[in-house]
Short mmCIF file of C-alpha atoms and ligand atoms in Angstrom, two decimals:
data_model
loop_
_atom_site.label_atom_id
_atom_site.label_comp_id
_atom_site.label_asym_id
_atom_site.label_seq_id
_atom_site.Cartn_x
_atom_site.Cartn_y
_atom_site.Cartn_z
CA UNK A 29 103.03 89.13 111.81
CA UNK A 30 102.75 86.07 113.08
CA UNK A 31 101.40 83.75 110.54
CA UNK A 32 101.50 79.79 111.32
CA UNK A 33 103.07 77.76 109.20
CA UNK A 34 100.74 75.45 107.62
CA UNK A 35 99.07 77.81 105.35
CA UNK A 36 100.07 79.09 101.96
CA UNK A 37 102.59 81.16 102.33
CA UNK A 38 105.09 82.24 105.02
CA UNK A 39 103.88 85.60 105.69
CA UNK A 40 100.79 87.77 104.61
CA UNK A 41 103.78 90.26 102.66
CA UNK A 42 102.15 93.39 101.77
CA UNK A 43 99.04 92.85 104.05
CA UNK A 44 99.54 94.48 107.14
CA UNK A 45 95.94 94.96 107.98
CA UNK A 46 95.08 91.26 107.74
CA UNK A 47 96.69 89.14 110.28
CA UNK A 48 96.59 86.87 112.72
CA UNK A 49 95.83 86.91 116.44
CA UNK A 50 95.66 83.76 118.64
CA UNK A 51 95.68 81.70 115.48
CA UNK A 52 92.44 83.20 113.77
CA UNK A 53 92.84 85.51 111.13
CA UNK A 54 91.60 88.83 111.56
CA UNK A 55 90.56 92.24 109.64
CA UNK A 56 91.97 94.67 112.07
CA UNK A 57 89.93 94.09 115.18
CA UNK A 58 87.58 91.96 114.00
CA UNK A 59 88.04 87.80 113.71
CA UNK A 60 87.35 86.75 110.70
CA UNK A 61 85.37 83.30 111.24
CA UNK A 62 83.11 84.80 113.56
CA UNK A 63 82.43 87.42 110.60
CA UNK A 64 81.89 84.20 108.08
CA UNK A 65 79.15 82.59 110.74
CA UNK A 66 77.58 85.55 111.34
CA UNK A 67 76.96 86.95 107.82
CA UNK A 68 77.83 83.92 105.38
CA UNK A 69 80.10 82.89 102.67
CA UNK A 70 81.18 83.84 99.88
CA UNK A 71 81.84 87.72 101.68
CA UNK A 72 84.11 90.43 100.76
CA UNK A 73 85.35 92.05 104.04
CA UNK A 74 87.22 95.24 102.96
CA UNK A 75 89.72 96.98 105.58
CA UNK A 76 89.00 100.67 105.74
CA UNK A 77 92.63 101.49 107.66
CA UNK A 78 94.30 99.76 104.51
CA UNK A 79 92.04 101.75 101.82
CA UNK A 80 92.96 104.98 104.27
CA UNK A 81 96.98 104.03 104.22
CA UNK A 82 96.72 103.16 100.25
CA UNK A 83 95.74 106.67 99.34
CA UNK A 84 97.81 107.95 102.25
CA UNK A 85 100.81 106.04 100.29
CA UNK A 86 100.18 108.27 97.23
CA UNK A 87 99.76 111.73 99.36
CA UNK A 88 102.90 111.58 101.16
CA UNK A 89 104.49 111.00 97.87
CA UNK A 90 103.21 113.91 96.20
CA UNK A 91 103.75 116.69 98.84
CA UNK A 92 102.77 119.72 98.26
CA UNK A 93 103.25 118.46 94.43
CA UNK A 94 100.18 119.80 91.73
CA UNK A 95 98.76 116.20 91.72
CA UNK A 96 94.99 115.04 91.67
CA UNK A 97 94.50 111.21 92.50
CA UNK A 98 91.19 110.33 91.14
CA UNK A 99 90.52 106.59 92.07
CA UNK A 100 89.75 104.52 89.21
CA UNK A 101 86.70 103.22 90.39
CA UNK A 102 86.00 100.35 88.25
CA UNK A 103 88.53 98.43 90.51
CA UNK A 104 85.67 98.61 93.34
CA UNK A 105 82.92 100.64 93.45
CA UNK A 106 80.99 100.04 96.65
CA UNK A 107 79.73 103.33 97.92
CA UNK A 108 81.15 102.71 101.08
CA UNK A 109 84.22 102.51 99.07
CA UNK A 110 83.99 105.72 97.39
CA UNK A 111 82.48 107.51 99.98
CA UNK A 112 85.57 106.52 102.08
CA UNK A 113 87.98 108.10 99.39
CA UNK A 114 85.71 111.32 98.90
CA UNK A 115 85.96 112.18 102.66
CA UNK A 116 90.02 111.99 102.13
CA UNK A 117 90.21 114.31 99.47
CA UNK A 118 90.44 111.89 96.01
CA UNK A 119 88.73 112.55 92.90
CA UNK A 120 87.55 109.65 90.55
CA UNK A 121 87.83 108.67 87.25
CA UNK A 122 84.47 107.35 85.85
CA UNK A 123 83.90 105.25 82.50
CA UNK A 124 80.14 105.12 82.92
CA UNK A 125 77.30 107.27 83.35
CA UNK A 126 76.73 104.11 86.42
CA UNK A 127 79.87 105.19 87.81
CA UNK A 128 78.85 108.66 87.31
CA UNK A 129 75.64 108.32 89.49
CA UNK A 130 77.86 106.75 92.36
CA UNK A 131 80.09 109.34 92.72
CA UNK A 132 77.33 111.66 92.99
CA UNK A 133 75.29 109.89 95.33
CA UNK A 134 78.74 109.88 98.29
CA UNK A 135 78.85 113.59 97.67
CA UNK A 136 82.09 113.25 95.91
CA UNK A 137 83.39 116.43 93.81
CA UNK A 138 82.18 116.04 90.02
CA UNK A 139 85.22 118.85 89.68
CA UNK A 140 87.38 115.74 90.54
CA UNK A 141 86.14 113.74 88.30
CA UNK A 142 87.61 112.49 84.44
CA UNK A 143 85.62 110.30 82.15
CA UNK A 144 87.19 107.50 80.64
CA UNK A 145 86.44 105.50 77.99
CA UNK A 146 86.23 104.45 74.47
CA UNK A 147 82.12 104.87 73.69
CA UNK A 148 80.63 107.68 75.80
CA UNK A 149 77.22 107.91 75.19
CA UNK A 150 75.33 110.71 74.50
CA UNK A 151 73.46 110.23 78.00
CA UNK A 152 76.38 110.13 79.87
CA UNK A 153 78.28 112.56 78.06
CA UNK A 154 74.75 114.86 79.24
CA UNK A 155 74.86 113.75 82.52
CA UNK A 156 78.56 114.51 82.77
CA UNK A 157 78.58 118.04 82.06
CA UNK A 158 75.49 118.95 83.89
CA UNK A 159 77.47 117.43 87.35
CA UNK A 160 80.37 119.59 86.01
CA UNK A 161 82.88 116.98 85.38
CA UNK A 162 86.30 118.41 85.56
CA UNK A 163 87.81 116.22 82.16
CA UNK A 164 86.64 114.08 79.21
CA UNK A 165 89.22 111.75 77.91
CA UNK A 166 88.20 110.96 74.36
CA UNK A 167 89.54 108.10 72.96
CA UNK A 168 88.68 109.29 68.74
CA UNK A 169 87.99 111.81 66.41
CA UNK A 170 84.78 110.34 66.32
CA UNK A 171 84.10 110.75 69.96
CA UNK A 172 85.18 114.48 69.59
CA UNK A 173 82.57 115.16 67.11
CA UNK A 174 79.89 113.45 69.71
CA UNK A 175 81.26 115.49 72.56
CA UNK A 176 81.24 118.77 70.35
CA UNK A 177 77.82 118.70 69.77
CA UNK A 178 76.24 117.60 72.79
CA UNK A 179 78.05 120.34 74.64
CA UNK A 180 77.22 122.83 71.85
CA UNK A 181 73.45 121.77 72.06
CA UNK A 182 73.77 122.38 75.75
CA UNK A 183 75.20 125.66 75.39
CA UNK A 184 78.26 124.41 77.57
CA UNK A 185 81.86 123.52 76.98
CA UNK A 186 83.43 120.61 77.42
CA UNK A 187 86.61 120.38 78.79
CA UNK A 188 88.74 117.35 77.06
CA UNK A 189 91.72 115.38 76.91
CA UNK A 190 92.83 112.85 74.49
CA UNK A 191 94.05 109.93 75.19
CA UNK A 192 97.02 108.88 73.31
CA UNK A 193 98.16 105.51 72.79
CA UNK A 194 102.17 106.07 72.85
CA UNK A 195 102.62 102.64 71.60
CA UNK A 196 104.54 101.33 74.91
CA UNK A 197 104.74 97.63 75.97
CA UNK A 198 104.05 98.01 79.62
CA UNK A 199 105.13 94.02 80.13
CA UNK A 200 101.89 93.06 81.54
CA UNK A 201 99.04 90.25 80.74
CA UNK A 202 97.58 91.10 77.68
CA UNK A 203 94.21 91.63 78.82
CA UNK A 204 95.14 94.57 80.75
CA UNK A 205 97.37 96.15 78.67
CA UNK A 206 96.11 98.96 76.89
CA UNK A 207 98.99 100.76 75.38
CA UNK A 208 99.61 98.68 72.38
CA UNK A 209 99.02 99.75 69.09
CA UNK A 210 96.81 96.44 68.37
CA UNK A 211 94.77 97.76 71.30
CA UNK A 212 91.24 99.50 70.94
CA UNK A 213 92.56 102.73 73.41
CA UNK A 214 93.33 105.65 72.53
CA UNK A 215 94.47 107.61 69.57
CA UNK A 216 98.30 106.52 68.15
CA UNK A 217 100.80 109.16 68.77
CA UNK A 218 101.17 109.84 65.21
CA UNK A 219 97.55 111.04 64.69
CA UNK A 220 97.41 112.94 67.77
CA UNK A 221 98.56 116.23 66.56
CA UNK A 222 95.56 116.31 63.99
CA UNK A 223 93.11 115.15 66.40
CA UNK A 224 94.02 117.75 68.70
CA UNK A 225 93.82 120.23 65.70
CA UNK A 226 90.04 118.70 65.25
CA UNK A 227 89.18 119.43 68.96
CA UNK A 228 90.59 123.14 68.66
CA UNK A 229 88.55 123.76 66.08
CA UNK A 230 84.92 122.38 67.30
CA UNK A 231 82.68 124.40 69.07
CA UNK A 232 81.88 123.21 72.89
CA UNK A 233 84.96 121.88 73.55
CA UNK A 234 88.33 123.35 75.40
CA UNK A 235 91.36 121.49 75.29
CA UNK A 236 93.07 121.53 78.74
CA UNK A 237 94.78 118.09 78.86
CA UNK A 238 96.98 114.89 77.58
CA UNK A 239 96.12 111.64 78.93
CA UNK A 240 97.05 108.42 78.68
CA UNK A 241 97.19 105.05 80.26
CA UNK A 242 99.51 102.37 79.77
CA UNK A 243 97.97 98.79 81.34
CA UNK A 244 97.43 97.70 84.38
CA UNK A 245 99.55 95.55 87.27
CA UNK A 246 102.55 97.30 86.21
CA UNK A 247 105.40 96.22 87.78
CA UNK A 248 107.67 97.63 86.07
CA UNK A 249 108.10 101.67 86.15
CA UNK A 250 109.98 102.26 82.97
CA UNK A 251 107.29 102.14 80.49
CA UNK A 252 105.58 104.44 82.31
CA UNK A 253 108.98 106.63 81.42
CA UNK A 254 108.80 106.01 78.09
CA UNK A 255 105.14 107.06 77.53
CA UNK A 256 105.90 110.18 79.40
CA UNK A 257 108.73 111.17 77.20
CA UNK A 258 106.54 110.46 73.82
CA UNK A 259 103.25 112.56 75.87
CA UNK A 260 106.24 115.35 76.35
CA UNK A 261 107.27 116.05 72.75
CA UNK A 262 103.06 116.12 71.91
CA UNK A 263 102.82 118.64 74.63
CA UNK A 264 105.51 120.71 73.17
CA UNK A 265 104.38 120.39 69.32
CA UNK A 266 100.96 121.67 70.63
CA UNK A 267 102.12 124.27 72.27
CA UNK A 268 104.46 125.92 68.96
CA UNK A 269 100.66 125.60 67.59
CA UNK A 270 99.24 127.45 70.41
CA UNK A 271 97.54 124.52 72.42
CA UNK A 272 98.25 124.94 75.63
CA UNK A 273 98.22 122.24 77.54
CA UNK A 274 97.98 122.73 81.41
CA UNK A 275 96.93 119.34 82.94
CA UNK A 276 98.75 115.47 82.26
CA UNK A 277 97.15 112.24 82.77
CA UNK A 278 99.10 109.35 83.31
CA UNK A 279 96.15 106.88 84.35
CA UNK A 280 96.37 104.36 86.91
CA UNK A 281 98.43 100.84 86.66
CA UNK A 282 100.58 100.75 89.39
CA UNK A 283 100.67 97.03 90.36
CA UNK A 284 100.36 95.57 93.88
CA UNK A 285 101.45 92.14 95.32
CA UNK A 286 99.84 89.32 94.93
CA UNK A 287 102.47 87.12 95.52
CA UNK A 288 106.25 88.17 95.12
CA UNK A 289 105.83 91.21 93.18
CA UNK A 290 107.76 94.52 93.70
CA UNK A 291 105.63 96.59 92.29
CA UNK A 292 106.70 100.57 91.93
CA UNK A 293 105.92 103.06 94.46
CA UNK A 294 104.07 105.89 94.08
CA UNK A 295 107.10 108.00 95.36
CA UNK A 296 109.44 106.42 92.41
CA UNK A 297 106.68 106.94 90.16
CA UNK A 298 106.07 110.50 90.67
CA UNK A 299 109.95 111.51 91.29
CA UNK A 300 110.31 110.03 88.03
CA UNK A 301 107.92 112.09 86.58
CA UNK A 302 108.22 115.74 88.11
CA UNK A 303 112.11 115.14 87.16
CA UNK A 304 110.93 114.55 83.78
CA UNK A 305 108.94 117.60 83.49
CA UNK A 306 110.91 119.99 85.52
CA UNK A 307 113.70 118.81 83.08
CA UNK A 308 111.59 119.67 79.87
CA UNK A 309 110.85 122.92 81.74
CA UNK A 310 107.00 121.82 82.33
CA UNK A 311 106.82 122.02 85.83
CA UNK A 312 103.91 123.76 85.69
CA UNK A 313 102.22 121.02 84.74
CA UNK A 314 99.50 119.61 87.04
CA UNK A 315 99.30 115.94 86.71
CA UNK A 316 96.47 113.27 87.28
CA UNK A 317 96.53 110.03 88.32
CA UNK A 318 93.69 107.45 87.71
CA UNK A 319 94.96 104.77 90.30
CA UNK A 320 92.79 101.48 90.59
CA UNK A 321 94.50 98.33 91.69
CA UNK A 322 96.89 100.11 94.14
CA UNK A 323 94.31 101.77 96.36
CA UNK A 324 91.81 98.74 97.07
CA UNK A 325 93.80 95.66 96.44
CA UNK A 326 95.21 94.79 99.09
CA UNK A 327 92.64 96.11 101.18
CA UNK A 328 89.66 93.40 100.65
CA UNK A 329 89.60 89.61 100.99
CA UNK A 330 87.02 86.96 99.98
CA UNK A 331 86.09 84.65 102.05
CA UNK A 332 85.09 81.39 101.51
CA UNK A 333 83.83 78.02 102.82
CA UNK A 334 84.99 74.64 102.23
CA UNK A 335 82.01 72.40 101.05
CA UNK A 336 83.61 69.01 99.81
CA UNK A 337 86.93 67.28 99.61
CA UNK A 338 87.29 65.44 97.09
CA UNK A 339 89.97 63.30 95.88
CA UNK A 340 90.36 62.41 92.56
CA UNK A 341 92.81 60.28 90.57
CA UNK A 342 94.93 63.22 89.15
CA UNK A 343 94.08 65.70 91.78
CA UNK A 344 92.56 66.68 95.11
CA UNK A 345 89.99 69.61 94.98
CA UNK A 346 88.69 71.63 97.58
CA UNK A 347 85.33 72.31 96.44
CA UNK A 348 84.39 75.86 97.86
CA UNK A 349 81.13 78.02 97.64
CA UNK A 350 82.57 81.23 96.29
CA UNK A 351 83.10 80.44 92.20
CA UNK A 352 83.84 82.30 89.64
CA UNK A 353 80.86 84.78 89.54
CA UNK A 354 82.31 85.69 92.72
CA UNK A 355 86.10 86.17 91.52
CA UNK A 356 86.54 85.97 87.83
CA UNK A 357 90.31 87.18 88.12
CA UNK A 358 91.63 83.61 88.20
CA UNK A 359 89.78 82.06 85.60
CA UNK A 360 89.99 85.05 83.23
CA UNK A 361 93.42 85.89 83.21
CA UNK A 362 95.23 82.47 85.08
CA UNK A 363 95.86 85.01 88.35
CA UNK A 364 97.43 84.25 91.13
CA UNK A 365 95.59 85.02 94.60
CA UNK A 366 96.79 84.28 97.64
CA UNK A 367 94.87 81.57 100.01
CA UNK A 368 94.93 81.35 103.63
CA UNK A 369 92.67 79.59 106.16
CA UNK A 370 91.30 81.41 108.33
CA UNK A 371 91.75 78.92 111.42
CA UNK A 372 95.16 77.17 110.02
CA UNK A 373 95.08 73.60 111.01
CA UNK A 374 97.87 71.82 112.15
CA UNK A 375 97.51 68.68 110.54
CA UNK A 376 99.02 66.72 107.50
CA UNK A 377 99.28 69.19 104.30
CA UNK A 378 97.88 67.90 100.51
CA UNK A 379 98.18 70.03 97.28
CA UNK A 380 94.71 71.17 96.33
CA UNK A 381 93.07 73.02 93.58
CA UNK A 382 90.76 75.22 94.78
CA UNK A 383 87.59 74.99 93.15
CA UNK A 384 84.25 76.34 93.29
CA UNK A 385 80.35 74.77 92.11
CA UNK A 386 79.95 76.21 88.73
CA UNK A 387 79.71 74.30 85.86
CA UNK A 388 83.16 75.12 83.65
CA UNK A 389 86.38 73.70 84.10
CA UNK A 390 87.73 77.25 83.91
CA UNK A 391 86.02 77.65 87.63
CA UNK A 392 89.00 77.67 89.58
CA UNK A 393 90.13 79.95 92.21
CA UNK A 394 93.55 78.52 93.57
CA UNK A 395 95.50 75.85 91.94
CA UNK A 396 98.00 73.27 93.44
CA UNK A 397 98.37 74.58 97.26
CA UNK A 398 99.38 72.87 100.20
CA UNK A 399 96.49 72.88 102.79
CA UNK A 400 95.59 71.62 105.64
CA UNK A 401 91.96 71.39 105.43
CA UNK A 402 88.58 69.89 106.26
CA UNK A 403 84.86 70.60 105.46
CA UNK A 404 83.46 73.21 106.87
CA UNK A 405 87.19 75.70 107.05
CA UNK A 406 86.95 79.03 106.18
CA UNK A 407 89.46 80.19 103.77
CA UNK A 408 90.71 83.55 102.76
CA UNK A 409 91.63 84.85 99.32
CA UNK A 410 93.93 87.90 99.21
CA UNK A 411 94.13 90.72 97.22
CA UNK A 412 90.60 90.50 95.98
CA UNK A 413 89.49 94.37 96.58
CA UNK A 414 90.25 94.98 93.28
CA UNK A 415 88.40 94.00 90.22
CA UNK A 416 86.35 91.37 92.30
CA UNK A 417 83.12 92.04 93.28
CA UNK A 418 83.05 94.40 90.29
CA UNK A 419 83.40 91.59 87.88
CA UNK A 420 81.28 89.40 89.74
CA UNK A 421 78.44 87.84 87.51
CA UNK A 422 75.04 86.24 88.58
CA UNK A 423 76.33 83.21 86.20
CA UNK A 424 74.53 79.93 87.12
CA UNK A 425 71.86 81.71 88.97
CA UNK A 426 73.80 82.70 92.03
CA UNK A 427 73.26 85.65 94.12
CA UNK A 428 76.34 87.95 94.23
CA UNK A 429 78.35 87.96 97.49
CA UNK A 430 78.00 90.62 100.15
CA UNK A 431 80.56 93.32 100.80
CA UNK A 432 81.41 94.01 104.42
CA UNK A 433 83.69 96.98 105.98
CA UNK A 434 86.14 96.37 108.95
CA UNK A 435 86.77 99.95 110.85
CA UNK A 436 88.70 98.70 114.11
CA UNK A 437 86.76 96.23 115.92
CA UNK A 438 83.61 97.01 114.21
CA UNK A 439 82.21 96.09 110.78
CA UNK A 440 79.41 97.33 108.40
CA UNK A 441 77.86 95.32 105.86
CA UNK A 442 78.06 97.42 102.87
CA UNK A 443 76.20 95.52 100.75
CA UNK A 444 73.70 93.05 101.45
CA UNK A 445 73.99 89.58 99.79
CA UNK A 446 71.41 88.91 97.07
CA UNK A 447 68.32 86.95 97.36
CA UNK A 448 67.20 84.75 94.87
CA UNK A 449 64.22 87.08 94.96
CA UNK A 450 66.77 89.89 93.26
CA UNK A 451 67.65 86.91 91.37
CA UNK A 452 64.80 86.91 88.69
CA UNK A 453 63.44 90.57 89.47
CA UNK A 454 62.91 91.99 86.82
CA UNK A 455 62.09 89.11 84.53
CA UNK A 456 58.39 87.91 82.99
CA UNK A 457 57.39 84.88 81.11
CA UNK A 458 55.06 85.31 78.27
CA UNK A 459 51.47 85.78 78.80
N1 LLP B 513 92.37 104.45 84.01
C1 LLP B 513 91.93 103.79 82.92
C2 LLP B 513 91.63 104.55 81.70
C3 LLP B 513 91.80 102.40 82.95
O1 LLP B 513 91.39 101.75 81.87
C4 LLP B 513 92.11 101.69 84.15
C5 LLP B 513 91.94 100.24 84.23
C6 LLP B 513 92.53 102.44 85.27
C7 LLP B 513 92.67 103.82 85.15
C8 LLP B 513 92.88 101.80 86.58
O2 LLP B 513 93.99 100.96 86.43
P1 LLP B 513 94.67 100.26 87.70
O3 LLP B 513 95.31 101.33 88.53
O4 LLP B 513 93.59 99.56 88.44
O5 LLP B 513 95.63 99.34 87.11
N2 LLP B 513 90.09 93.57 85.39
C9 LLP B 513 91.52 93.61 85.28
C10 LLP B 513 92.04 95.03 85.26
C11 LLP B 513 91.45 95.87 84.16
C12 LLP B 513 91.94 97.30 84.19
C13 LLP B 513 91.18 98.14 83.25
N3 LLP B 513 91.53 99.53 83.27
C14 LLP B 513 92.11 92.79 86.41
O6 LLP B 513 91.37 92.23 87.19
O7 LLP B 513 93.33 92.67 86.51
#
């Protein structure tokens, strides 16, 4: 990897299907400034060897292991996406009937699939067990009672998990952590036992698993321990009741880089756990895992034009034309993102913040890097094929990026870029 130095960062650590090749960065085979002329900016360009070698990282770990990896698609949910990770064997987990409908419409195996979520519908809950959903997590008593009778109306069962909140801190931002007892997930482990007793006892349900899920951008593996031991003990109070339990769901939250993170691997993660189980004498156990983050991450980028320089008394700004409706993760949560031109200059370097055209202060993207840049550059930022496009908003009227695939030298543009016809389908003024 021979990255020059005047961008960002030294290397692209973490990215080794984005690199560069006589000075241009590239997606694979393809370079990624003639990509930007020939379809536009703001464009997600996705690598489909990196989405192939992120779920590849999770199958070599588990072996011949009793493990089901069902993406957690809310991360990124192009079909081309999902599609990509049906062919190779994943399942999904779904938190929409939306979701639902995508899954379906790649082919991918509603037997693989588990429901998230804290309010199911009635609609989706339908939709869900006609496709033959292999899980429900239910998230209250509440929900149970739903789920009961909308499978009982059916004259179906519905097979269900709860998801218990085990009260862990998984050290993360607190907008992605979920295991907290101040957060809206999950049942607490202390009223699990009777809410398991509740689902035993309604008609149209079957009680086949535990699940839970901790946060997200872990980085850390041991709270992921320390749910697993409290999700143990449940598993062996319900059984000296007679619920048998024969699948565990950890969720997803394994944490990529963005920047120096060393995030767990899926190998520590799941040693960690079978040594747990076989050490409990659950073995027989099969465990899920709702990964998000870790499988598309690292394989997408957003690229993005410079528009303006401009420099300001306090600070310079590189005024760009992705914002962010494009990429909300920097202004929502203060993330970091790695930025890289695309055709690194050699020139003088100035700290910029990264900016783009939409009317908040909060629209940032990058803040204080050293760049080399003019009008007209094409930067990259990393690590956006997770929770980017997904989260991206039509705020100030502007059309949503498009979504491109790299396979080798070729590309596909997965999604077209919206018009501003799409724009204000839909909508009517008064007669
Ligand atoms: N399972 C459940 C029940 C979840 O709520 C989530 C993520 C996942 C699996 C996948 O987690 P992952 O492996 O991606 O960490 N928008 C935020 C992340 C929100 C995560 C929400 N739940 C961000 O951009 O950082």
């Amino acid at each position: 990897m021979n990255a020059p130095a005047s961008t960002t960062r030294p290397e692209l650590a973490g990215h080794p299907h984005f690199h560069y090749r006589d000075g241009v960065l590239h997606a694979e085979g393809v370079a990624l400034d003639k990509l930007a002329a020939e379809l536009g900016t703001p464009l997600y360009v996705y690598s489909r060897a990196a989405l192939a070698a992120a779920l590849g990282s999770y199958r070599d770990a588990i072996g011949d292991r009793p493990v089901l990896v069902c993406f957690g698609m809310k991360a990124n949910s192009n079909l081309a996406v999902l599609k990509e990770f049906a062919r190779l064997g994943a399942g999904f987990d779904i938190v929409s009937g939306g979701e639902l409908q995508r899954v379906l419409a790649v082919g991918g195996d509603p037997s693989r699939v588990v429901f998230s979520g804290v309010g199911k519908q009635a609609w989706e809950m339908r939709a869900a067990i006609e496709a033959g959903v292999m899980c429900f997590n239910v998230e209250s008593q509440a929900e149970l009672r739903r789920l009961s009778q909308v499978a009982h109306e059916m004259g179906q069962t519905a097979r269900v998990s709860l998801r218990v909140n085990p009260d862990v801190d998984a050290q993360t931002h607190p907008y992605i952590s979920t295991g907290l007892k101040e957060n809206k997930f999950g049942i607490a482990i202390e009223s699990a036992l009777d809410a398991y007793r509740l689902a035993a006892s309604l008609p149209g349900l079957e009680v086949v698993g535990v699940d839970c899920h901790i946060g997200s951008q872990l980085t850390d593996i041991s709270p992921y321990f320390d749910a697993l031991e409290k999700l143990l003990d449940l598993i062996s109070q319900l059984a000296e009741e007679g619920i048998t339990i024969s699948h565990l769901d950890l969720g997803g939250g394994l944490g990529i880089r963005y920047t120096d993170e060393i995030p767990p691997s899926p190998k520590a993660l799941l040693d960690g756990v079978f040594a747990r189980l076989q050490a409990r004498g659950l073995g027989h156990l099969h465990l899920v895992l709702e990964p998000g983050r870790s499988l598309v991450g690292n394989a997408g980028l957003l690229l993005t034009t410079v528009q303006y320089l401009k420099h300001a008394e306090a600070r310079n700004f590189a005024i760009v034309d992705a914002a962010m409706n494009d990429l909300l993760r920097p202004s929502l949560y203060e993330a970091y993102h790695g930025l890289r031109a695309v055709r690194p200059r050699q020139g003088d370097e100035q700290e910029y913040d990264v900016v783009g055209p939409v009317c908040e202060s909060g629209d940032w993207l990058a803040r204080q890097r050293r760049l080399s840049v003019q009008e007209g550059d094409v930067l990259a930022l990393e690590s956006a094929g997770a929770y980017g496009m997904v989260m991206a908003s039509n705020y100030n009227s502007r059309g949503r990026p498009a979504e491109v695939m790299v396979d080798g030298d070729k590309y596909y543009v997965v999604r077209q870029r919206e018009t501003l016809a799409d724009l204000i389908r839909g909508e009517s003024t008064l007669p």
